[in-house]
Every structure is written in C-alpha cells, then in structure tokens.
Coordinates of C-alpha atoms in Angstrom, one line a residue:
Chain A
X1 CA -44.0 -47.5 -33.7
X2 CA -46.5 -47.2 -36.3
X3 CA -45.8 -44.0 -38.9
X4 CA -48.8 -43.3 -41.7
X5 CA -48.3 -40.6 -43.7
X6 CA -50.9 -39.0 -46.4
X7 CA -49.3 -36.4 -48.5
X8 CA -49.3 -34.2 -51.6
X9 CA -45.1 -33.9 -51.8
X10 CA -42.6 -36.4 -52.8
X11 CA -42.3 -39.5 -50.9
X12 CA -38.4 -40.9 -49.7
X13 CA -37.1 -44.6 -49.5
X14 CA -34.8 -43.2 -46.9
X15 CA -36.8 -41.1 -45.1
X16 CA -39.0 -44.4 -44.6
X17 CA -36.0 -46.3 -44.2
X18 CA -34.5 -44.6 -41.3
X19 CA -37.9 -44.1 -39.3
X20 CA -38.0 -47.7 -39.4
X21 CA -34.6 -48.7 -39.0
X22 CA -33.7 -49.5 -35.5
X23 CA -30.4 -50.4 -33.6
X24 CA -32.5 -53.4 -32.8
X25 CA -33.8 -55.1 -35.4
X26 CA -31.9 -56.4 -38.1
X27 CA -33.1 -55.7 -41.2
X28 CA -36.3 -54.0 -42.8
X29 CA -37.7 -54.9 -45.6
X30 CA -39.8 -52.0 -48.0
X31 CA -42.2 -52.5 -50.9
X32 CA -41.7 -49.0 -53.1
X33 CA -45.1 -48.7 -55.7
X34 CA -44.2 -46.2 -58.8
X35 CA -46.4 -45.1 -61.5
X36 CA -46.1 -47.0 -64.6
X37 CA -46.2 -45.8 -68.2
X38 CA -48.8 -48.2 -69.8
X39 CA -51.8 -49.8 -69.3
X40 CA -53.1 -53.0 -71.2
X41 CA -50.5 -51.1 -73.8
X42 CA -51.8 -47.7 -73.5
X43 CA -49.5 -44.8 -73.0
X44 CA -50.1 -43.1 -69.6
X45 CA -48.9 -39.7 -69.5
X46 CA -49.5 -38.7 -65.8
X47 CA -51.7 -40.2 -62.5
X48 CA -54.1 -38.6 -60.5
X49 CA -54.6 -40.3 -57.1
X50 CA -57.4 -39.0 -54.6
X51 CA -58.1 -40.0 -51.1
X52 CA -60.9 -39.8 -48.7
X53 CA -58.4 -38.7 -46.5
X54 CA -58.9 -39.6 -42.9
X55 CA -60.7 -42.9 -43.4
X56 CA -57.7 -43.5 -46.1
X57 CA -55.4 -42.7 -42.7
X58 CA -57.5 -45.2 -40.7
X59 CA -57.8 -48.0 -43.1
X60 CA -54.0 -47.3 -43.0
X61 CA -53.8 -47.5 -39.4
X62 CA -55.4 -50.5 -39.0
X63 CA -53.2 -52.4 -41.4
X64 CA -50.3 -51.5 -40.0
X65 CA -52.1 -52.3 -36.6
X66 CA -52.7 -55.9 -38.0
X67 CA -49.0 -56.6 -39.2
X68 CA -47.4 -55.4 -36.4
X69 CA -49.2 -57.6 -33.8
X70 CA -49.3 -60.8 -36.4
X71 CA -45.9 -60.9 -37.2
X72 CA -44.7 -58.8 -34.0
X73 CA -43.3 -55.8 -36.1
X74 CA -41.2 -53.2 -34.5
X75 CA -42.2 -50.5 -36.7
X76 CA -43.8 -50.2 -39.8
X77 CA -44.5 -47.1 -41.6
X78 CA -46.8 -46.8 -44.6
X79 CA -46.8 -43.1 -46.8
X80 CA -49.0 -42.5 -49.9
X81 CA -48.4 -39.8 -52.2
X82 CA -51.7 -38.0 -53.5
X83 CA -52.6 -35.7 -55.9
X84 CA -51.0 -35.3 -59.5
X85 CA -48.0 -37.8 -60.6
X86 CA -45.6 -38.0 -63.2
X87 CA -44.7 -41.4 -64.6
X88 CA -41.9 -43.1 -62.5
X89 CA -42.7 -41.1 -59.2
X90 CA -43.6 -42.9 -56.3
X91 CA -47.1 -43.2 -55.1
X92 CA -46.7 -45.5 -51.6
X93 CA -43.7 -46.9 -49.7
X94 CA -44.3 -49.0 -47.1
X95 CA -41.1 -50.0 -44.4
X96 CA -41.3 -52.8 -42.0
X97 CA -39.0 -53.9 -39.6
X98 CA -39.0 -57.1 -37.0
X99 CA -36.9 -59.2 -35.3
X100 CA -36.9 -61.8 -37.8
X101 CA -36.2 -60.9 -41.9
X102 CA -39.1 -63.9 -42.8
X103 CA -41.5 -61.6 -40.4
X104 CA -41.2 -58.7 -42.4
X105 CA -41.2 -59.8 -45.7
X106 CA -44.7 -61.4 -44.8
X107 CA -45.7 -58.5 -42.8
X108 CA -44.7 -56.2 -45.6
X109 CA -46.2 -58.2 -48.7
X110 CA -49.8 -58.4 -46.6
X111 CA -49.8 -54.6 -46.0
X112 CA -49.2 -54.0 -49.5
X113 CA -52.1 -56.7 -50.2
X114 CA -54.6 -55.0 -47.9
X115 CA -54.2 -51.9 -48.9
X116 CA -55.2 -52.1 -52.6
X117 CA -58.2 -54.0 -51.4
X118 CA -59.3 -51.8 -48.9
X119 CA -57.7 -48.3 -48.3
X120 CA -60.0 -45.3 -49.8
X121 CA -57.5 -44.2 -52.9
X122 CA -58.4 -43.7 -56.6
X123 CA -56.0 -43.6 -59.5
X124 CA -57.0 -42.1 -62.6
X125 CA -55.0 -42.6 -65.4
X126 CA -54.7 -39.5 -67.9
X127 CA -54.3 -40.6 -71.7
X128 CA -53.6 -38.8 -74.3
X129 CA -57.0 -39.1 -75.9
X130 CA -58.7 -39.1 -72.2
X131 CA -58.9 -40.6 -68.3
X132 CA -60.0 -43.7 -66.8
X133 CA -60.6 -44.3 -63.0
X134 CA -58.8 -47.9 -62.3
X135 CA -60.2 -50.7 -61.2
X136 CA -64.0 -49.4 -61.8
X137 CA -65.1 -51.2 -64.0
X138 CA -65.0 -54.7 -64.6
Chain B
X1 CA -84.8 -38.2 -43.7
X2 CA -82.0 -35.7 -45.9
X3 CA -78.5 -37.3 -45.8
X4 CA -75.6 -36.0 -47.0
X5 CA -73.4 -38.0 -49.3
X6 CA -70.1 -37.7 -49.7
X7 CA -68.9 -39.0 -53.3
X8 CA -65.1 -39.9 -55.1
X9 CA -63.4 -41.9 -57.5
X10 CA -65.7 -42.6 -60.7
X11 CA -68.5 -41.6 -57.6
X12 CA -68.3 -38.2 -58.6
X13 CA -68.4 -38.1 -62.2
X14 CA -72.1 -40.3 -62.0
X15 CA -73.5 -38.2 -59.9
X16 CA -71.7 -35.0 -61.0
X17 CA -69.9 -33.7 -58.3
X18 CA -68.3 -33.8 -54.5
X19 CA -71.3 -34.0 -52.3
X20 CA -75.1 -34.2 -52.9
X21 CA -77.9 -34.5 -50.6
X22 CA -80.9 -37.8 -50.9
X23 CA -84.0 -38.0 -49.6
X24 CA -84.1 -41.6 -47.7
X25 CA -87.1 -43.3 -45.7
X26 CA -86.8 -43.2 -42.1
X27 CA -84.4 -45.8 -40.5
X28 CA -83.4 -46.3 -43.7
X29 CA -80.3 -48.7 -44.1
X30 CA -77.1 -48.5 -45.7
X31 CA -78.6 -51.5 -48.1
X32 CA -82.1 -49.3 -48.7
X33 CA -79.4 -46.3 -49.3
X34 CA -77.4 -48.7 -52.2
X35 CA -80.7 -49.5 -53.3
X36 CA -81.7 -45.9 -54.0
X37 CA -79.1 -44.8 -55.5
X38 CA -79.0 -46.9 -58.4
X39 CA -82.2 -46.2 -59.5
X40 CA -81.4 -42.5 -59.7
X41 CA -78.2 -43.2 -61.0
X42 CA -77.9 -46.2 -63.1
X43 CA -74.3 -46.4 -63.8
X44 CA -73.6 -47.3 -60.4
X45 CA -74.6 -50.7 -61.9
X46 CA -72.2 -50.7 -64.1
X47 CA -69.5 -50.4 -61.5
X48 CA -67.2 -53.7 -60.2
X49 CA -68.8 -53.1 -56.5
X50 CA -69.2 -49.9 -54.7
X51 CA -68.9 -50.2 -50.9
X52 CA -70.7 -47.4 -47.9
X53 CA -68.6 -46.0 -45.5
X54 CA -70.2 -44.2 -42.8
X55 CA -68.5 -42.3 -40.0
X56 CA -65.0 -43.4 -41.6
X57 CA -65.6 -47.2 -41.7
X58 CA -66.9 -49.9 -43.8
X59 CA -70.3 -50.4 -43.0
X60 CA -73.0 -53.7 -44.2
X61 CA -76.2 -53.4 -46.1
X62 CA -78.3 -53.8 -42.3
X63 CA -76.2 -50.9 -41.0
X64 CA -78.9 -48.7 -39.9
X65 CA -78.1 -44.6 -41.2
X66 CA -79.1 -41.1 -39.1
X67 CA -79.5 -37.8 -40.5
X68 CA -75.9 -36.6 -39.0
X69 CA -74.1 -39.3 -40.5
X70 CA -70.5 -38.9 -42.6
X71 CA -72.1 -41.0 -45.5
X72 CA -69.5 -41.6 -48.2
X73 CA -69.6 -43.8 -51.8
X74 CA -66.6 -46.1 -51.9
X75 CA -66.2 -47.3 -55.5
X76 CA -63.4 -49.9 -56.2
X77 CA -60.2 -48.4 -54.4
X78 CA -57.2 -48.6 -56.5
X79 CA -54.2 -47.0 -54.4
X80 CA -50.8 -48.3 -54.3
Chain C
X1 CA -30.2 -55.1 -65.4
X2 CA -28.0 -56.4 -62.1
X3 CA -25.6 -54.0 -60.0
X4 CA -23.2 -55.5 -57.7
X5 CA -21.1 -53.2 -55.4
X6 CA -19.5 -53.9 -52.8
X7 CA -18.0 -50.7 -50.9
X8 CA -16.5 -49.0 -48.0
X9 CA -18.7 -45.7 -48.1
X10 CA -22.0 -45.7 -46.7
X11 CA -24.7 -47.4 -48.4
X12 CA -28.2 -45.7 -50.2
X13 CA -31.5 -46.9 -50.1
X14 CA -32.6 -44.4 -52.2
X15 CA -30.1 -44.9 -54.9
X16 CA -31.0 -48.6 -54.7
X17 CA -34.5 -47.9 -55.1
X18 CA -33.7 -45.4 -57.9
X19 CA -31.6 -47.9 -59.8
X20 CA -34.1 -50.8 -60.3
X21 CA -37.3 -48.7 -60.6
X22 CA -38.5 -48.4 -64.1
X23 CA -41.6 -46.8 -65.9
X24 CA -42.8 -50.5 -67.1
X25 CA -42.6 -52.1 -63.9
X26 CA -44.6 -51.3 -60.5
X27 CA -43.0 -51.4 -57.8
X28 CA -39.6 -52.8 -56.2
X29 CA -39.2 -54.7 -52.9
X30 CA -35.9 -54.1 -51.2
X31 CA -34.1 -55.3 -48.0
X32 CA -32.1 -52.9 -45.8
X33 CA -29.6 -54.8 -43.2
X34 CA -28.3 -52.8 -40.5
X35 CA -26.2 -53.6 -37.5
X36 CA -27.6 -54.3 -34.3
X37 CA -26.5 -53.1 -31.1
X38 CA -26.1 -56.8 -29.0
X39 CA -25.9 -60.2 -29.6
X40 CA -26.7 -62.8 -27.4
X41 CA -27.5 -59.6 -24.8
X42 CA -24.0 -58.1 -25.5
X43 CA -23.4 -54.5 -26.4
X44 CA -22.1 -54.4 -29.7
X45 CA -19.3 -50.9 -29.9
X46 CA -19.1 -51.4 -33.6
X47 CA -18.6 -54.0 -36.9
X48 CA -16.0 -54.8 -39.4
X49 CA -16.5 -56.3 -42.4
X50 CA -14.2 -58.1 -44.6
X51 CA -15.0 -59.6 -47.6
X52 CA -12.5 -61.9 -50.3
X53 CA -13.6 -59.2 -52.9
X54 CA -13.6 -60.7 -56.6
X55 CA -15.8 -63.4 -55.0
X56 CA -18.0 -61.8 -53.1
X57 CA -18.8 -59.6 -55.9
X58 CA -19.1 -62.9 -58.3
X59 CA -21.1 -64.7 -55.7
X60 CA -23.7 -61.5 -55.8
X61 CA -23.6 -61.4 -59.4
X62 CA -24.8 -65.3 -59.2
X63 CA -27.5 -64.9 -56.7
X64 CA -28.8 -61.7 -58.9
X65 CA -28.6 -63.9 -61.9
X66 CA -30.5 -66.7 -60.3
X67 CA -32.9 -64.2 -58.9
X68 CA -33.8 -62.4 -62.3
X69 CA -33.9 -66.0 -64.0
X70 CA -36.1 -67.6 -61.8
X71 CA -38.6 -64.5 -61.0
X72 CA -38.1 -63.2 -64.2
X73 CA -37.0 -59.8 -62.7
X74 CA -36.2 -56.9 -64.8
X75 CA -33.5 -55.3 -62.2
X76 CA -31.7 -56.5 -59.3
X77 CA -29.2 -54.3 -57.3
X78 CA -26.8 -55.8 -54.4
X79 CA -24.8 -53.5 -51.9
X80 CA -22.8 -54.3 -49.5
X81 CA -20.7 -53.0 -47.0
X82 CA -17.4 -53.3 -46.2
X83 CA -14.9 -51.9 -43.4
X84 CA -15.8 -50.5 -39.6
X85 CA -19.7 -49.4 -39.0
X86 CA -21.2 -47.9 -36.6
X87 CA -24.5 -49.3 -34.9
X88 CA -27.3 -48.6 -37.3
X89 CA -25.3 -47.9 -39.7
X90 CA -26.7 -50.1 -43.4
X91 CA -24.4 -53.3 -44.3
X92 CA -26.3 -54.5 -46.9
X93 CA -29.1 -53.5 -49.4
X94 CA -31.1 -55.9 -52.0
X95 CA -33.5 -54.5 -54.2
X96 CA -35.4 -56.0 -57.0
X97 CA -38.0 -55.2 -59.8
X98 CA -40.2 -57.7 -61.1
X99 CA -43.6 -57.4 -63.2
X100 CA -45.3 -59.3 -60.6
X101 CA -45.0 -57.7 -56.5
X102 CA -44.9 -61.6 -55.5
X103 CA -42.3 -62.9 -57.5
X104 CA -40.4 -59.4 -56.2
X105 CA -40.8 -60.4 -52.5
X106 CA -39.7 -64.1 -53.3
X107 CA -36.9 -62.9 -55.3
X108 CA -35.9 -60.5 -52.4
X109 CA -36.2 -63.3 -50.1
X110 CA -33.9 -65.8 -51.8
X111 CA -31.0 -63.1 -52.4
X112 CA -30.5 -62.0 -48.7
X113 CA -30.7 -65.8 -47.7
X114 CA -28.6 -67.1 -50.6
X115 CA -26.4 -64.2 -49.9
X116 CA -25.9 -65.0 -46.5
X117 CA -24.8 -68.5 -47.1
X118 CA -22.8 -68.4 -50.1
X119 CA -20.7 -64.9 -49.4
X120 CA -17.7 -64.6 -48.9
X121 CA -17.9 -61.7 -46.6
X122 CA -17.2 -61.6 -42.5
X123 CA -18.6 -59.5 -39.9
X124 CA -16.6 -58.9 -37.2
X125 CA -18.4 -57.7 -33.4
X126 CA -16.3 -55.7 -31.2
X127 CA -17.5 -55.6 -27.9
X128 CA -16.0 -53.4 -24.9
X129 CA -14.3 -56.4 -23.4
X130 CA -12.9 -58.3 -26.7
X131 CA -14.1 -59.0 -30.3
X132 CA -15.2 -62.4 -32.2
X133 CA -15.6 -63.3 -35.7
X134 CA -19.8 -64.1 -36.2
X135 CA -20.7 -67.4 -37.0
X136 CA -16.9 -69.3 -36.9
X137 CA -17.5 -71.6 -34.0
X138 CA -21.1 -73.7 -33.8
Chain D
X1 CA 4.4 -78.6 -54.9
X2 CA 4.6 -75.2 -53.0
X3 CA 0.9 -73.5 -52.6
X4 CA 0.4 -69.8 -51.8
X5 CA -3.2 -69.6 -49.4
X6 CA -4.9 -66.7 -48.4
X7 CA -6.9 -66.3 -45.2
X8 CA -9.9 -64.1 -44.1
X9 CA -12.1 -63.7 -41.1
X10 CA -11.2 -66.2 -38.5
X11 CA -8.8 -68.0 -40.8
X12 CA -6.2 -65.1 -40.9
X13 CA -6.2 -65.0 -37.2
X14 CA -5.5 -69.1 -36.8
X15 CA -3.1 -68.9 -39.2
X16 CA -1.6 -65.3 -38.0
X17 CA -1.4 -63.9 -41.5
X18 CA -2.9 -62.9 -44.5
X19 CA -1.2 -65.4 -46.4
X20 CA 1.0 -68.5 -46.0
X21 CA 2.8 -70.9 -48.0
X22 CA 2.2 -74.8 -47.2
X23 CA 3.7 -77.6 -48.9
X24 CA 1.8 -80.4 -50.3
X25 CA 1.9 -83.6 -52.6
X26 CA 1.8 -83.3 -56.0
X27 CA -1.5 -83.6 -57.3
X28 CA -3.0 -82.9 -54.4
X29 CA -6.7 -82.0 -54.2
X30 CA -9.1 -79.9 -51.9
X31 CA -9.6 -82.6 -49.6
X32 CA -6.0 -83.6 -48.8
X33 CA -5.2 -79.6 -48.7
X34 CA -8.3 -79.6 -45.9
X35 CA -6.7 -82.2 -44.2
X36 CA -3.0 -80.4 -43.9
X37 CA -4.3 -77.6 -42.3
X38 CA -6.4 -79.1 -39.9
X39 CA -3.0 -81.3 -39.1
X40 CA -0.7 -78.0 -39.2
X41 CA -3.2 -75.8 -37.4
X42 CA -5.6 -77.8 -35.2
X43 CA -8.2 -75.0 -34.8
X44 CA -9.4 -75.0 -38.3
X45 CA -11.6 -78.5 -36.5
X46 CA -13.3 -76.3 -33.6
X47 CA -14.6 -74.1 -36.3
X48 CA -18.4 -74.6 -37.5
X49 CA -17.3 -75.9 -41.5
X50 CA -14.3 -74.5 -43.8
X51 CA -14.9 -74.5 -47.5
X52 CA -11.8 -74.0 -49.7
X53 CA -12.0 -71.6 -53.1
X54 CA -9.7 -72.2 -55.9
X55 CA -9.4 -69.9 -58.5
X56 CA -12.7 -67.7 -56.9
X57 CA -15.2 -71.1 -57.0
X58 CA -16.6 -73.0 -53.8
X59 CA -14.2 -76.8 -55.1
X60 CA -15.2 -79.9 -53.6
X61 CA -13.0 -82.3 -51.6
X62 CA -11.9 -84.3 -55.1
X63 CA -10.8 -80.9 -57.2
X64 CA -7.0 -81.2 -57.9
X65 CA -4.8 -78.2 -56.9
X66 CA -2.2 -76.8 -59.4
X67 CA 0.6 -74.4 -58.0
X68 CA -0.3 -71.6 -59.6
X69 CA -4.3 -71.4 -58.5
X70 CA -5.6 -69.0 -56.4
X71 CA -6.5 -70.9 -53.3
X72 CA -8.4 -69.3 -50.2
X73 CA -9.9 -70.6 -47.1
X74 CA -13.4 -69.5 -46.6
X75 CA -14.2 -70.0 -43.2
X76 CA -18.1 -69.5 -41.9
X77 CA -19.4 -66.4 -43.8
X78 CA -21.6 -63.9 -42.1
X79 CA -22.3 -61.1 -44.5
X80 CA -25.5 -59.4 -44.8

C-alpha cells in the first residue's frame, strides 16, 4: 500500500500512523518535518511552501515505489502540507512499516533523503524585514 | 517554435510571473532551452542549479522539446 | 527533555510527536510497535504485558539518557504499554528530536533495541489453544 | 538470612507466586542466590538466561545480598 497525500490542511501523526500500521507488521517507524523558527539566526515568522503539484505527487510516488521494493515495505505513506505555515506546524510526515524494524528505519531515512533532493516543493521563509526562497542560492 | 513555460519557486520572481511563453528554434533541446533563458534572464545564473521538467519528469540537456509540451523551471527544491 | 511513561491506557502518536517537537529543531523520528496477529504462523487472540515498574521506567530513563548524550538530542519520549491489548493495538512509542535527522534515526534506532534488551517488561501471547510467555525458552 | 523475591513473566508461573521467601547463607551473593533456585526449582535451567535485580539494578554473579534488598528475578524480557 503506497498513500501520498498533497494538501493545504493540517497534516496528523496518527492519521499516518494508522494507515500504515498493520496487524502484520510490527512496528513503523515515521520521520515528522516541522517548521523551524530560525534560520542561520534569523527569526522566521511564518513558511510558505509551493508545489508543482502532480509532478510533486509523482516524484512522491516513485520514492515510495523505490523503498517499498528495496527494503520490501508493507506500506509507506508520505503527506506534505502546502501553502501558508505557522512556525511549529508540520510540513511532511512520512510512515513506513515492514517486516523488519532495521528495514524501515532505512527505508524511512532514504525517503526523507530523496525527497529534499528531488520532489518539486519550495519553502519560502517570511522575515520580518522580507522573504527568501531556500536553498536557491548558493 | 512558441513553448509555454511553466515557472515556481524563485522561477517566478526572475521572470515575473506563473507562466510565460519563448520563442525557441525548431527541435530545440531542453539544453538549447536552458541556454536561452539565461541570456534573457540573467539571474538564472545566479541560481545553485535549476533543473527542466517536461511532461511531469526530469528531463537531460539532449531531451528534444515540441510545441505541446508541459515545460516547467525547477529551481533548487526545498520541501520537507 | 526525556518523558518516560509507562501505562495501561492506550498509547498516542500524536501526543508523542507533540511532546518532543520544538520550534528550533526540524523534525522528529519516532517508532510505533504494535502487536501482531501470529507468531511463528499462530493466531495471536490478544497480549499482556507486565512490566517490574520502577525499573522499567528507570531502564527507559537510561536508554533516553544515553540516547540524548550520545546524539545530542534535545527531547526523547518513551511509552509503553502495559496490561491486555488487542491486535493492532500500539505497545510501545519512541520518539526523538535531534538538530541533525541522522543522529534522530540512529538515536531512534538504539532506544527500541536497547529497550528491548534491557527492559524489564513481558509480553504475554494468548492463543485459542493456550498462552506462552515470548522469549523465555531459546 | 531470610530473602523476600519477587517474580514476573515466566518466573511467577515456575515459582507459582508473586513472591516467595527462600533461605540462604549469610553473605550470600547473586550467583549463589542463582544457583538456589535453579536447585529449588529446576526450570529456571530450561529457560533462555535469568538475570537477578537487587535494589532495581541488573547485579552480577559476585554482588552480595543483604536481607532487606529488593531482589527480583528477571527472566527473558520481551517489551517493545
């Protein structure tokens, strides 16, 4: 079972949790990304993330595609939050359950991994005194 | 040939907005398309890397381009 | 921060999640355990766990303190599960908060291992046809 | 001396109880304690390893008992 989600509402460690969870498997493991307060020191005061939404879902896809048959996942389910943020909120859970716990904390760290190198989603930072895209420069 | 280019990210603030269209040679390439671009805009130089996706996937500089294509400006992603 | 519970309501991956995540860090990795259905191709009806409380709880505390030391995590949360469960049902959550999302997996990693070697807690399997303390006999 | 253990898991069923008394030397340690039992109840040896807490610490075989520690048998744990 593969679950990706794109969406613009609150994202839940349980909901993601429970889709994975089986009466199978014994254990999942989940990597939960929130929004931090600072940059390099900087105070952020809020996030904007934007998608190119169904390439965002694809890259997505494939990931999940690639840690499920590498590490023989049951299920792994990957949801990013887009849209406006508030410091603390979550922006990406990703669950991941196998037969073995050492599967799918490797199968959970490389989806993490591949998705900030390759999924289509920018953050822009909001400071008080102005915004930055991340990453951008170098 | 007139593509359509789809742009976000930092994309959209250098070339001032969501979409634009480019005038490109024939058989022009994703490469000839990179090419282009940053000589009429030159702060894509300035960028880390900026990647082509067209039709919804990574594509390399010898990737030939058609007029119908979903052309879109990937600058460095930074979800997560 | 470290929280060590162990309890005989139903555990929360959100309120684990909640606990360790921060503004200054980025993200958490957690573990969910939950009990399987079979063993050994045995239906499983349902679990009891037993635990020597004041040392489980000070066994937890010393895995979270090890954790944080050596992966320099800001927060580490323990729950476990005690009493009868029903299949699926969550016996144990880990999750940790670290600077780095490596040193969170690796931390994550060495407190559900640690943690089941160094426990004192018993599970229990009651099958249709008789029950059998996991793990007594080699 | 007179010592007061407590049992859990398979333990409380090889021992039928909770809790027992035993009787052992003075200054007896883990290790002679380990011994007793196995002698008093023989299946304490079919099980995979035994550790003994004293006072809520794994002790080794050479840790001298006193009669008014708290001494458990921790018999293979399978938490998690």
């Amino acid at each position: 079972m593969i679950d990706i989600q794109l969406k613009d509402t609150p994202l839940s460690t349980t909901e993601c949790s429970d889709l994975v969870a089986s009466p199978s498997t014994g254990g999942t493991v989940l990597f939960v990304g929130t929004v931090r307060d600072h940059t390099k020191g900087k105070a952020v005061v809020r996030l904007e993330f934007e998608a190119y939404a169904p390439m965002a879902v694809s890259e997505m896809r494939k990931i999940a595609e690639e840690a499920k048959s590498r590490w023989s996942a049951d299920k792994i389910v990957i949801h990013h939050r887009v849209g406006v943020l508030a410091i603390g909120e979550i922006a990406v859970i990703i669950a991941v359950a196998t037969p073995h716990r050492v599967a799918a904390f490797e199968a959970c760290q490389y989806a993490i991994d591949t998705l900030k190198e390759t999924v289509p989603i920018w953050k822009k930072e909001i400071f008080e005194d102005g915004e930055v895209w991340v990453a951008a420069h170098p | 040939m007139n593509v359509e280019i789809l742009a976000f990210g930092i994309a959209k603030d250098i070339v001032k907005g969501a979409s634009f269209q480019l005038d490109l040679p024939a058989e022009a390439t994703v490469g000839v398309l990179k090419q282009q671009l940053c000589s009429t805009y030159p702060d894509f130089e300035r960028l880390a890397s900026f990647a082509i996706a067209v039709n919804e996937a990574y594509r390399q500089d010898d990737f030939a381009l058609n007029e119908k294509d979903e052309i879109v400006i990937i600058p460095p992603v930074s979800g997560g």
